[in-house]
C-alpha cells in the first residue's frame, strides 16, 4: 500500500476495515489502531485512536492519521504511543509532540516493548533492531527466517519466533537458538516469569518449552495467533473460535469471539483485538466496541449479552 491513491475514492461498501491492536491505558481509555484499505490494498488509511469506553458507550479522538499502512503500534499511556508505518518509519507520540525514526532495511512489521524497555522491532531475514539513543540499532541476525512474534516479561527473557520452527533467546547482544526440532511456522509465543515459553502454531500445533524440554499442548485444529496471562490464567486466541483457557496442558473453549488476533493485558483488563472489534474482559464480565465505516469512521458498543456468546 503506497498511499498514492486516495481511499476516499473507494465506495464505502468496498472498504475493508481492520482493528489492528488495542491497549488499556488507564481508567476508561484505550489506545487503538485501525486500518482502512481497498480490496487489493492499493489504497489505505490508518488511524491511531484514543478511545473512551465505559462499557456502555464509546467515543474516540484521532491522535494520528496516516495515508499509508500502519503495521504495528504500542500504547503505554493516554499520552505515549509508538507506531510503525510500512517502510520502516516509526512515529513516537508524547502528548502533542511527535518525532520519527527510520529502521534500516530489510522489512520490519512488528514492535515489542518489554517491561522496562527498550523498544524492539523485527521482521524478515531474522532481523531485529533495538531502539537506543534515538536510533534503531540492528542486532546481528542468527537465522534468515521471517520473525512473526516476540515476547518476554523483561529484556533478559526476550524471545522471538517465526518460520521454520525458529525460536531465539536474546542473551546480551547475541541470539541463542532454542532447538525445537520441528519446522512449523510459529505465530504466537508467551514467555512466563518462570521461563516457560508457550508456543502457538497453525493446525493446532501448540507446545510448552521449559528446561530444555518441549511438551505438546492439547489444542483444536486451528491457527493460534496470541497467548497472554491474565489474573492467574493463560489464554490462547485463534482465528476461528476465539478465546481458549489453558488447563494443565489442554486448551478449553472459553469465549466464542470468532477471532482473537492479539491480546494485551493491563492489571485490570484483558484487551482482545478481533477483526473490527475490541473485546474487554475484567476476569468475570465482558464488554466491547466495534468500528464501522460509512464514508466516515465510527464506533459503537457491542452488547455482549446478545453477541459473541
PDB file of C-alpha atoms in Angstrom, residues 2-309:
ATOM      1  CA  UNK A   2       1.717   3.156  -1.183  1.00  0.00           C
ATOM      2  CA  UNK A   3      -0.670   5.908  -0.091  1.00  0.00           C
ATOM      3  CA  UNK A   4      -0.517   7.439  -3.596  1.00  0.00           C
ATOM      4  CA  UNK A   5      -4.192   6.667  -4.245  1.00  0.00           C
ATOM      5  CA  UNK A   6      -6.949   8.230  -2.178  1.00  0.00           C
ATOM      6  CA  UNK A   7      -9.051   5.894  -0.027  1.00  0.00           C
ATOM      7  CA  UNK A   8     -11.887   8.426  -0.290  1.00  0.00           C
ATOM      8  CA  UNK A   9     -12.286   7.408  -3.951  1.00  0.00           C
ATOM      9  CA  UNK A  10     -13.328   3.882  -2.883  1.00  0.00           C
ATOM     10  CA  UNK A  11     -17.071   3.333  -2.246  1.00  0.00           C
ATOM     11  CA  UNK A  12     -17.685   2.770   1.498  1.00  0.00           C
ATOM     12  CA  UNK A  13     -19.239  -0.652   0.800  1.00  0.00           C
ATOM     13  CA  UNK A  14     -15.919  -1.775  -0.706  1.00  0.00           C
ATOM     14  CA  UNK A  15     -13.766  -0.625   2.194  1.00  0.00           C
ATOM     15  CA  UNK A  16     -12.032  -3.312   4.241  1.00  0.00           C
ATOM     16  CA  UNK A  17     -11.728  -2.256   7.895  1.00  0.00           C
ATOM     17  CA  UNK A  18      -9.500  -3.941  10.440  1.00  0.00           C
ATOM     18  CA  UNK A  19      -8.776  -3.158  14.069  1.00  0.00           C
ATOM     19  CA  UNK A  20      -5.088  -3.899  14.493  1.00  0.00           C
ATOM     20  CA  UNK A  21      -4.116  -3.503  18.146  1.00  0.00           C
ATOM     21  CA  UNK A  22      -5.678  -2.215  21.353  1.00  0.00           C
ATOM     22  CA  UNK A  23      -4.200  -1.370  24.756  1.00  0.00           C
ATOM     23  CA  UNK A  24      -5.847  -0.366  28.030  1.00  0.00           C
ATOM     24  CA  UNK A  25      -4.047   2.806  29.109  1.00  0.00           C
ATOM     25  CA  UNK A  26      -5.929   3.521  32.348  1.00  0.00           C
ATOM     26  CA  UNK A  27      -9.473   4.103  33.536  1.00  0.00           C
ATOM     27  CA  UNK A  28     -11.873   4.042  30.594  1.00  0.00           C
ATOM     28  CA  UNK A  29      -9.204   4.856  27.987  1.00  0.00           C
ATOM     29  CA  UNK A  30      -7.757   2.616  25.260  1.00  0.00           C
ATOM     30  CA  UNK A  31      -5.136   3.204  22.571  1.00  0.00           C
ATOM     31  CA  UNK A  32      -6.384   1.550  19.373  1.00  0.00           C
ATOM     32  CA  UNK A  33      -5.032   1.336  15.812  1.00  0.00           C
ATOM     33  CA  UNK A  34      -7.405   0.863  12.867  1.00  0.00           C
ATOM     34  CA  UNK A  35      -6.745   0.436   9.146  1.00  0.00           C
ATOM     35  CA  UNK A  36      -8.916   1.059   6.079  1.00  0.00           C
ATOM     36  CA  UNK A  37      -7.997  -0.431   2.703  1.00  0.00           C
ATOM     37  CA  UNK A  38      -9.446  -1.418  -0.633  1.00  0.00           C
ATOM     38  CA  UNK A  39      -9.722  -4.993  -1.888  1.00  0.00           C
ATOM     39  CA  UNK A  40      -6.218  -5.012  -3.351  1.00  0.00           C
ATOM     40  CA  UNK A  41      -4.570  -2.992  -0.559  1.00  0.00           C
ATOM     41  CA  UNK A  42      -3.535  -0.349  -3.095  1.00  0.00           C
ATOM     42  CA  UNK A  43      -5.211   2.479  -1.206  1.00  0.00           C
ATOM     43  CA  UNK A  44      -5.282   2.839   2.516  1.00  0.00           C
ATOM     44  CA  UNK A  45      -5.513   4.960   5.596  1.00  0.00           C
ATOM     45  CA  UNK A  46      -4.510   4.182   9.165  1.00  0.00           C
ATOM     46  CA  UNK A  47      -5.614   5.767  12.408  1.00  0.00           C
ATOM     47  CA  UNK A  48      -4.280   5.857  15.929  1.00  0.00           C
ATOM     48  CA  UNK A  49      -7.231   6.497  18.216  1.00  0.00           C
ATOM     49  CA  UNK A  50      -7.727   7.261  21.879  1.00  0.00           C
ATOM     50  CA  UNK A  51     -10.995   5.512  22.729  1.00  0.00           C
ATOM     51  CA  UNK A  52     -13.055   6.390  25.803  1.00  0.00           C
ATOM     52  CA  UNK A  53     -15.217   3.357  26.634  1.00  0.00           C
ATOM     53  CA  UNK A  54     -17.155   2.899  29.874  1.00  0.00           C
ATOM     54  CA  UNK A  55     -18.656  -0.473  28.988  1.00  0.00           C
ATOM     55  CA  UNK A  56     -21.858   1.025  27.571  1.00  0.00           C
ATOM     56  CA  UNK A  57     -20.815   3.914  25.342  1.00  0.00           C
ATOM     57  CA  UNK A  58     -17.721   4.519  23.213  1.00  0.00           C
ATOM     58  CA  UNK A  59     -16.231   7.575  21.519  1.00  0.00           C
ATOM     59  CA  UNK A  60     -12.818   8.326  20.092  1.00  0.00           C
ATOM     60  CA  UNK A  61     -10.351  11.075  19.290  1.00  0.00           C
ATOM     61  CA  UNK A  62      -7.926  10.731  16.370  1.00  0.00           C
ATOM     62  CA  UNK A  63      -4.344  11.094  17.598  1.00  0.00           C
ATOM     63  CA  UNK A  64      -2.680  10.387  14.248  1.00  0.00           C
ATOM     64  CA  UNK A  65      -3.889   9.706  10.706  1.00  0.00           C
ATOM     65  CA  UNK A  66      -1.604   8.192   8.061  1.00  0.00           C
ATOM     66  CA  UNK A  67      -2.311   7.823   4.352  1.00  0.00           C
ATOM     67  CA  UNK A  68      -0.391   4.561   4.499  1.00  0.00           C
ATOM     68  CA  UNK A  69      -0.391   1.174   6.180  1.00  0.00           C
ATOM     69  CA  UNK A  70       0.289   1.089   9.915  1.00  0.00           C
ATOM     70  CA  UNK A  71       1.964  -2.232  10.670  1.00  0.00           C
ATOM     71  CA  UNK A  72       2.162  -2.168  14.455  1.00  0.00           C
ATOM     72  CA  UNK A  73       1.607   0.092  17.422  1.00  0.00           C
ATOM     73  CA  UNK A  74       2.052   0.213  21.203  1.00  0.00           C
ATOM     74  CA  UNK A  75       0.246   2.489  23.666  1.00  0.00           C
ATOM     75  CA  UNK A  76       1.603   2.792  27.210  1.00  0.00           C
ATOM     76  CA  UNK A  77      -0.428   5.759  28.486  1.00  0.00           C
ATOM     77  CA  UNK A  78      -3.013   8.207  27.118  1.00  0.00           C
ATOM     78  CA  UNK A  79      -0.084  10.426  26.061  1.00  0.00           C
ATOM     79  CA  UNK A  80       2.529   7.872  24.954  1.00  0.00           C
ATOM     80  CA  UNK A  81       2.291   5.850  21.750  1.00  0.00           C
ATOM     81  CA  UNK A  82       4.662   4.294  19.206  1.00  0.00           C
ATOM     82  CA  UNK A  83       3.628   3.379  15.644  1.00  0.00           C
ATOM     83  CA  UNK A  84       5.416   1.510  12.873  1.00  0.00           C
ATOM     84  CA  UNK A  85       4.484   2.542   9.331  1.00  0.00           C
ATOM     85  CA  UNK A  86       5.176   0.438   6.246  1.00  0.00           C
ATOM     86  CA  UNK A  87       8.647   1.342   5.016  1.00  0.00           C
ATOM     87  CA  UNK A  88      10.162   1.199   8.500  1.00  0.00           C
ATOM     88  CA  UNK A  89       9.226   4.713   9.662  1.00  0.00           C
ATOM     89  CA  UNK A  90       8.493   4.770  13.402  1.00  0.00           C
ATOM     90  CA  UNK A  91       6.366   7.541  14.924  1.00  0.00           C
ATOM     91  CA  UNK A  92       6.808   8.422  18.601  1.00  0.00           C
ATOM     92  CA  UNK A  93       3.938  10.399  20.125  1.00  0.00           C
ATOM     93  CA  UNK A  94       4.126  12.041  23.546  1.00  0.00           C
ATOM     94  CA  UNK A  95       1.171  14.318  24.039  1.00  0.00           C
ATOM     95  CA  UNK A  96       1.116  16.724  21.105  1.00  0.00           C
ATOM     96  CA  UNK A  97       4.819  16.163  20.287  1.00  0.00           C
ATOM     97  CA  UNK A  98       5.798  13.734  17.536  1.00  0.00           C
ATOM     98  CA  UNK A  99       9.220  12.504  16.442  1.00  0.00           C
ATOM     99  CA  UNK A 100      10.187   9.856  13.893  1.00  0.00           C
ATOM    100  CA  UNK A 101      12.999   7.394  13.262  1.00  0.00           C
ATOM    101  CA  UNK A 102      13.512   5.052  10.329  1.00  0.00           C
ATOM    102  CA  UNK A 103      14.613   1.445  10.768  1.00  0.00           C
ATOM    103  CA  UNK A 104      17.190   0.129   8.296  1.00  0.00           C
ATOM    104  CA  UNK A 105      16.405  -2.423   5.633  1.00  0.00           C
ATOM    105  CA  UNK A 106      15.010  -5.078   5.430  1.00  0.00           C
ATOM    106  CA  UNK A 107      11.263  -5.213   6.133  1.00  0.00           C
ATOM    107  CA  UNK A 108      10.130  -4.791   9.744  1.00  0.00           C
ATOM    108  CA  UNK A 109       6.495  -5.399  10.632  1.00  0.00           C
ATOM    109  CA  UNK A 110       6.082  -5.550  14.431  1.00  0.00           C
ATOM    110  CA  UNK A 111       7.040  -3.681  17.582  1.00  0.00           C
ATOM    111  CA  UNK A 112       7.527  -5.052  21.085  1.00  0.00           C
ATOM    112  CA  UNK A 113       8.242  -3.254  24.355  1.00  0.00           C
ATOM    113  CA  UNK A 114       9.197  -5.448  27.346  1.00  0.00           C
ATOM    114  CA  UNK A 115       8.630  -4.140  30.854  1.00  0.00           C
ATOM    115  CA  UNK A 116      11.275  -1.516  31.484  1.00  0.00           C
ATOM    116  CA  UNK A 117      12.203  -1.311  27.777  1.00  0.00           C
ATOM    117  CA  UNK A 118      13.933  -0.912  25.421  1.00  0.00           C
ATOM    118  CA  UNK A 119      11.740  -0.957  22.304  1.00  0.00           C
ATOM    119  CA  UNK A 120      12.333  -3.625  19.622  1.00  0.00           C
ATOM    120  CA  UNK A 121      11.226  -4.067  16.007  1.00  0.00           C
ATOM    121  CA  UNK A 122      11.521  -7.278  13.980  1.00  0.00           C
ATOM    122  CA  UNK A 123      10.664  -8.825  10.626  1.00  0.00           C
ATOM    123  CA  UNK A 124      12.208 -10.625   7.669  1.00  0.00           C
ATOM    124  CA  UNK A 125      15.603 -12.315   7.329  1.00  0.00           C
ATOM    125  CA  UNK A 126      15.910 -12.851  11.080  1.00  0.00           C
ATOM    126  CA  UNK A 127      16.290  -9.109  11.544  1.00  0.00           C
ATOM    127  CA  UNK A 128      15.758  -7.351  14.882  1.00  0.00           C
ATOM    128  CA  UNK A 129      16.579  -3.777  15.879  1.00  0.00           C
ATOM    129  CA  UNK A 130      16.728  -2.233  19.337  1.00  0.00           C
ATOM    130  CA  UNK A 131      15.939   1.450  19.876  1.00  0.00           C
ATOM    131  CA  UNK A 132      18.819   3.159  21.679  1.00  0.00           C
ATOM    132  CA  UNK A 133      19.954   6.754  21.804  1.00  0.00           C
ATOM    133  CA  UNK A 134      17.194   7.922  19.476  1.00  0.00           C
ATOM    134  CA  UNK A 135      18.051   5.471  16.654  1.00  0.00           C
ATOM    135  CA  UNK A 136      17.354   1.883  15.626  1.00  0.00           C
ATOM    136  CA  UNK A 137      20.412  -0.316  16.117  1.00  0.00           C
ATOM    137  CA  UNK A 138      20.477  -3.758  14.441  1.00  0.00           C
ATOM    138  CA  UNK A 139      21.239  -6.904  16.418  1.00  0.00           C
ATOM    139  CA  UNK A 140      23.329  -9.293  14.360  1.00  0.00           C
ATOM    140  CA  UNK A 141      20.995 -11.962  12.887  1.00  0.00           C
ATOM    141  CA  UNK A 142      21.488 -15.622  13.679  1.00  0.00           C
ATOM    142  CA  UNK A 143      18.969 -17.062  11.180  1.00  0.00           C
ATOM    143  CA  UNK A 144      17.321 -15.951   7.937  1.00  0.00           C
ATOM    144  CA  UNK A 145      13.747 -16.874   8.921  1.00  0.00           C
ATOM    145  CA  UNK A 146      10.845 -14.420   8.877  1.00  0.00           C
ATOM    146  CA  UNK A 147      10.151 -13.465  12.510  1.00  0.00           C
ATOM    147  CA  UNK A 148       6.481 -13.307  13.481  1.00  0.00           C
ATOM    148  CA  UNK A 149       6.192 -12.794  17.236  1.00  0.00           C
ATOM    149  CA  UNK A 150       8.226 -11.508  20.156  1.00  0.00           C
ATOM    150  CA  UNK A 151       7.597 -11.677  23.891  1.00  0.00           C
ATOM    151  CA  UNK A 152       9.311 -11.595  27.256  1.00  0.00           C
ATOM    152  CA  UNK A 153       8.460 -10.174  30.684  1.00  0.00           C
ATOM    153  CA  UNK A 154      11.837  -8.402  30.656  1.00  0.00           C
ATOM    154  CA  UNK A 155      14.647  -7.707  28.209  1.00  0.00           C
ATOM    155  CA  UNK A 156      16.691 -10.553  29.744  1.00  0.00           C
ATOM    156  CA  UNK A 157      13.904 -13.048  28.959  1.00  0.00           C
ATOM    157  CA  UNK A 158      13.180 -11.760  25.471  1.00  0.00           C
ATOM    158  CA  UNK A 159      12.358 -14.402  22.850  1.00  0.00           C
ATOM    159  CA  UNK A 160      11.438 -14.048  19.182  1.00  0.00           C
ATOM    160  CA  UNK A 161       9.880 -16.727  16.963  1.00  0.00           C
ATOM    161  CA  UNK A 162       8.964 -17.254  13.354  1.00  0.00           C
ATOM    162  CA  UNK A 163       9.093 -19.547  10.342  1.00  0.00           C
ATOM    163  CA  UNK A 164      10.709 -22.999  10.188  1.00  0.00           C
ATOM    164  CA  UNK A 165      10.334 -23.603  13.929  1.00  0.00           C
ATOM    165  CA  UNK A 166      12.584 -20.667  14.778  1.00  0.00           C
ATOM    166  CA  UNK A 167      12.769 -19.685  18.445  1.00  0.00           C
ATOM    167  CA  UNK A 168      15.569 -17.380  19.624  1.00  0.00           C
ATOM    168  CA  UNK A 169      16.516 -16.058  23.074  1.00  0.00           C
ATOM    169  CA  UNK A 170      18.382 -12.757  23.333  1.00  0.00           C
ATOM    170  CA  UNK A 171      21.385 -13.037  25.655  1.00  0.00           C
ATOM    171  CA  UNK A 172      23.092  -9.656  25.905  1.00  0.00           C
ATOM    172  CA  UNK A 173      23.667  -8.594  22.312  1.00  0.00           C
ATOM    173  CA  UNK A 174      23.560 -12.087  20.802  1.00  0.00           C
ATOM    174  CA  UNK A 175      20.911 -14.636  19.926  1.00  0.00           C
ATOM    175  CA  UNK A 176      20.839 -18.177  21.256  1.00  0.00           C
ATOM    176  CA  UNK A 177      18.753 -20.606  19.212  1.00  0.00           C
ATOM    177  CA  UNK A 178      16.312 -22.804  21.126  1.00  0.00           C
ATOM    178  CA  UNK A 179      16.229 -26.262  19.475  1.00  0.00           C
ATOM    179  CA  UNK A 180      12.606 -27.253  18.877  1.00  0.00           C
ATOM    180  CA  UNK A 181      13.111 -29.927  16.196  1.00  0.00           C
ATOM    181  CA  UNK A 182      10.044 -29.030  14.157  1.00  0.00           C
ATOM    182  CA  UNK A 183       9.639 -26.966  11.001  1.00  0.00           C
ATOM    183  CA  UNK A 184       6.288 -25.260  11.521  1.00  0.00           C
ATOM    184  CA  UNK A 185       5.702 -21.533  11.447  1.00  0.00           C
ATOM    185  CA  UNK A 186       5.311 -20.122  14.955  1.00  0.00           C
ATOM    186  CA  UNK A 187       2.603 -17.447  15.063  1.00  0.00           C
ATOM    187  CA  UNK A 188       2.451 -16.704  18.799  1.00  0.00           C
ATOM    188  CA  UNK A 189       4.673 -17.007  21.850  1.00  0.00           C
ATOM    189  CA  UNK A 190       4.379 -16.115  25.506  1.00  0.00           C
ATOM    190  CA  UNK A 191       7.253 -16.171  27.992  1.00  0.00           C
ATOM    191  CA  UNK A 192       6.277 -16.554  31.651  1.00  0.00           C
ATOM    192  CA  UNK A 193       8.323 -15.322  34.578  1.00  0.00           C
ATOM    193  CA  UNK A 194       9.433 -18.881  35.366  1.00  0.00           C
ATOM    194  CA  UNK A 195      10.911 -19.209  31.867  1.00  0.00           C
ATOM    195  CA  UNK A 196       8.126 -21.332  30.344  1.00  0.00           C
ATOM    196  CA  UNK A 197       7.697 -20.472  26.667  1.00  0.00           C
ATOM    197  CA  UNK A 198       4.209 -21.161  25.271  1.00  0.00           C
ATOM    198  CA  UNK A 199       4.215 -21.676  21.501  1.00  0.00           C
ATOM    199  CA  UNK A 200       1.242 -21.401  19.140  1.00  0.00           C
ATOM    200  CA  UNK A 201       1.380 -22.634  15.528  1.00  0.00           C
ATOM    201  CA  UNK A 202      -1.065 -23.396  12.747  1.00  0.00           C
ATOM    202  CA  UNK A 203      -3.292 -26.514  12.657  1.00  0.00           C
ATOM    203  CA  UNK A 204      -3.481 -26.812  16.442  1.00  0.00           C
ATOM    204  CA  UNK A 205       0.221 -27.480  16.989  1.00  0.00           C
ATOM    205  CA  UNK A 206       0.813 -25.893  20.402  1.00  0.00           C
ATOM    206  CA  UNK A 207       3.629 -26.504  22.864  1.00  0.00           C
ATOM    207  CA  UNK A 208       5.328 -25.511  26.084  1.00  0.00           C
ATOM    208  CA  UNK A 209       9.116 -25.310  26.289  1.00  0.00           C
ATOM    209  CA  UNK A 210      10.908 -25.261  29.641  1.00  0.00           C
ATOM    210  CA  UNK A 211      14.208 -26.591  30.977  1.00  0.00           C
ATOM    211  CA  UNK A 212      15.210 -27.892  27.522  1.00  0.00           C
ATOM    212  CA  UNK A 213      12.020 -29.974  27.274  1.00  0.00           C
ATOM    213  CA  UNK A 214       9.260 -29.493  24.690  1.00  0.00           C
ATOM    214  CA  UNK A 215       5.789 -30.728  25.650  1.00  0.00           C
ATOM    215  CA  UNK A 216       2.700 -30.642  23.441  1.00  0.00           C
ATOM    216  CA  UNK A 217      -0.399 -28.721  24.499  1.00  0.00           C
ATOM    217  CA  UNK A 218      -3.667 -30.432  23.532  1.00  0.00           C
ATOM    218  CA  UNK A 219      -5.432 -27.951  21.229  1.00  0.00           C
ATOM    219  CA  UNK A 220      -8.091 -27.991  18.481  1.00  0.00           C
ATOM    220  CA  UNK A 221      -7.157 -27.939  14.797  1.00  0.00           C
ATOM    221  CA  UNK A 222      -6.873 -24.170  14.444  1.00  0.00           C
ATOM    222  CA  UNK A 223      -4.298 -21.431  13.866  1.00  0.00           C
ATOM    223  CA  UNK A 224      -3.289 -19.800  17.144  1.00  0.00           C
ATOM    224  CA  UNK A 225      -2.443 -16.103  16.924  1.00  0.00           C
ATOM    225  CA  UNK A 226      -1.972 -14.838  20.505  1.00  0.00           C
ATOM    226  CA  UNK A 227      -1.156 -16.039  24.026  1.00  0.00           C
ATOM    227  CA  UNK A 228      -1.272 -13.987  27.224  1.00  0.00           C
ATOM    228  CA  UNK A 229      -1.563 -14.435  31.010  1.00  0.00           C
ATOM    229  CA  UNK A 230      -4.245 -12.531  32.900  1.00  0.00           C
ATOM    230  CA  UNK A 231      -5.239 -12.784  36.564  1.00  0.00           C
ATOM    231  CA  UNK A 232      -3.657 -16.191  37.069  1.00  0.00           C
ATOM    232  CA  UNK A 233      -4.908 -17.852  33.870  1.00  0.00           C
ATOM    233  CA  UNK A 234      -3.303 -18.366  30.464  1.00  0.00           C
ATOM    234  CA  UNK A 235      -5.443 -17.508  27.440  1.00  0.00           C
ATOM    235  CA  UNK A 236      -4.910 -18.521  23.808  1.00  0.00           C
ATOM    236  CA  UNK A 237      -6.558 -16.786  20.850  1.00  0.00           C
ATOM    237  CA  UNK A 238      -7.174 -18.399  17.458  1.00  0.00           C
ATOM    238  CA  UNK A 239      -8.564 -17.424  14.057  1.00  0.00           C
ATOM    239  CA  UNK A 240     -11.751 -19.495  14.207  1.00  0.00           C
ATOM    240  CA  UNK A 241     -13.418 -19.855  17.622  1.00  0.00           C
ATOM    241  CA  UNK A 242     -11.926 -17.007  19.639  1.00  0.00           C
ATOM    242  CA  UNK A 243     -10.593 -17.441  23.167  1.00  0.00           C
ATOM    243  CA  UNK A 244      -9.378 -20.586  24.936  1.00  0.00           C
ATOM    244  CA  UNK A 245      -8.146 -21.001  28.509  1.00  0.00           C
ATOM    245  CA  UNK A 246      -5.338 -23.410  29.361  1.00  0.00           C
ATOM    246  CA  UNK A 247      -5.925 -26.107  31.976  1.00  0.00           C
ATOM    247  CA  UNK A 248      -2.800 -28.165  32.645  1.00  0.00           C
ATOM    248  CA  UNK A 249      -1.643 -28.749  29.050  1.00  0.00           C
ATOM    249  CA  UNK A 250      -5.066 -28.712  27.415  1.00  0.00           C
ATOM    250  CA  UNK A 251      -6.946 -25.792  25.824  1.00  0.00           C
ATOM    251  CA  UNK A 252     -10.632 -25.402  26.728  1.00  0.00           C
ATOM    252  CA  UNK A 253     -13.111 -23.195  24.874  1.00  0.00           C
ATOM    253  CA  UNK A 254     -13.719 -20.011  26.869  1.00  0.00           C
ATOM    254  CA  UNK A 255     -15.484 -17.366  24.747  1.00  0.00           C
ATOM    255  CA  UNK A 256     -16.686 -17.512  21.137  1.00  0.00           C
ATOM    256  CA  UNK A 257     -15.239 -14.234  19.841  1.00  0.00           C
ATOM    257  CA  UNK A 258     -14.721 -15.543  16.308  1.00  0.00           C
ATOM    258  CA  UNK A 259     -11.176 -14.212  16.071  1.00  0.00           C
ATOM    259  CA  UNK A 260      -8.636 -13.243  18.714  1.00  0.00           C
ATOM    260  CA  UNK A 261      -5.756 -11.782  16.736  1.00  0.00           C
ATOM    261  CA  UNK A 262      -3.980 -10.011  19.587  1.00  0.00           C
ATOM    262  CA  UNK A 263      -4.245  -9.767  23.361  1.00  0.00           C
ATOM    263  CA  UNK A 264      -2.802  -7.130  25.680  1.00  0.00           C
ATOM    264  CA  UNK A 265      -3.327  -7.325  29.466  1.00  0.00           C
ATOM    265  CA  UNK A 266      -3.229  -4.492  31.970  1.00  0.00           C
ATOM    266  CA  UNK A 267      -3.597  -5.013  35.719  1.00  0.00           C
ATOM    267  CA  UNK A 268      -7.370  -4.563  35.419  1.00  0.00           C
ATOM    268  CA  UNK A 269      -8.321  -5.715  31.934  1.00  0.00           C
ATOM    269  CA  UNK A 270      -7.517  -8.168  29.172  1.00  0.00           C
ATOM    270  CA  UNK A 271      -7.993  -6.409  25.819  1.00  0.00           C
ATOM    271  CA  UNK A 272      -8.552  -8.653  22.796  1.00  0.00           C
ATOM    272  CA  UNK A 273      -8.469  -7.458  19.191  1.00  0.00           C
ATOM    273  CA  UNK A 274     -10.660  -9.266  16.664  1.00  0.00           C
ATOM    274  CA  UNK A 275     -11.476  -8.130  13.107  1.00  0.00           C
ATOM    275  CA  UNK A 276     -13.365  -4.862  13.621  1.00  0.00           C
ATOM    276  CA  UNK A 277     -13.949  -5.494  17.305  1.00  0.00           C
ATOM    277  CA  UNK A 278     -12.140  -4.857  20.559  1.00  0.00           C
ATOM    278  CA  UNK A 279     -13.256  -7.084  23.437  1.00  0.00           C
ATOM    279  CA  UNK A 280     -12.667  -6.208  27.083  1.00  0.00           C
ATOM    280  CA  UNK A 281     -12.576  -8.825  29.882  1.00  0.00           C
ATOM    281  CA  UNK A 282     -12.128  -7.943  33.558  1.00  0.00           C
ATOM    282  CA  UNK A 283     -11.818 -11.522  34.819  1.00  0.00           C
ATOM    283  CA  UNK A 284     -15.547 -12.089  35.174  1.00  0.00           C
ATOM    284  CA  UNK A 285     -17.518  -9.777  32.883  1.00  0.00           C
ATOM    285  CA  UNK A 286     -17.319  -8.852  29.211  1.00  0.00           C
ATOM    286  CA  UNK A 287     -17.825  -5.693  27.188  1.00  0.00           C
ATOM    287  CA  UNK A 288     -16.632  -4.496  23.823  1.00  0.00           C
ATOM    288  CA  UNK A 289     -16.771  -1.986  20.991  1.00  0.00           C
ATOM    289  CA  UNK A 290     -16.530  -2.215  17.220  1.00  0.00           C
ATOM    290  CA  UNK A 291     -15.694   0.051  14.318  1.00  0.00           C
ATOM    291  CA  UNK A 292     -17.503   0.677  11.057  1.00  0.00           C
ATOM    292  CA  UNK A 293     -17.106   2.888   8.013  1.00  0.00           C
ATOM    293  CA  UNK A 294     -19.851   4.642   6.028  1.00  0.00           C
ATOM    294  CA  UNK A 295     -17.648   7.295   4.474  1.00  0.00           C
ATOM    295  CA  UNK A 296     -16.545   8.200   7.984  1.00  0.00           C
ATOM    296  CA  UNK A 297     -15.033   6.028  10.677  1.00  0.00           C
ATOM    297  CA  UNK A 298     -17.458   5.361  13.531  1.00  0.00           C
ATOM    298  CA  UNK A 299     -17.563   3.345  16.741  1.00  0.00           C
ATOM    299  CA  UNK A 300     -20.304   1.629  18.718  1.00  0.00           C
ATOM    300  CA  UNK A 301     -20.575  -0.540  21.821  1.00  0.00           C
ATOM    301  CA  UNK A 302     -21.198  -4.288  21.496  1.00  0.00           C
ATOM    302  CA  UNK A 303     -23.974  -5.888  23.550  1.00  0.00           C
ATOM    303  CA  UNK A 304     -22.019  -8.909  24.801  1.00  0.00           C
ATOM    304  CA  UNK A 305     -25.195 -10.419  26.271  1.00  0.00           C
ATOM    305  CA  UNK A 306     -26.536 -10.928  22.749  1.00  0.00           C
ATOM    306  CA  UNK A 307     -23.445 -11.410  20.628  1.00  0.00           C
ATOM    307  CA  UNK A 308     -20.222 -13.438  20.912  1.00  0.00           C
ATOM    308  CA  UNK A 309     -21.677 -15.810  23.484  1.00  0.00           C
TER     309      UNK A 309
END
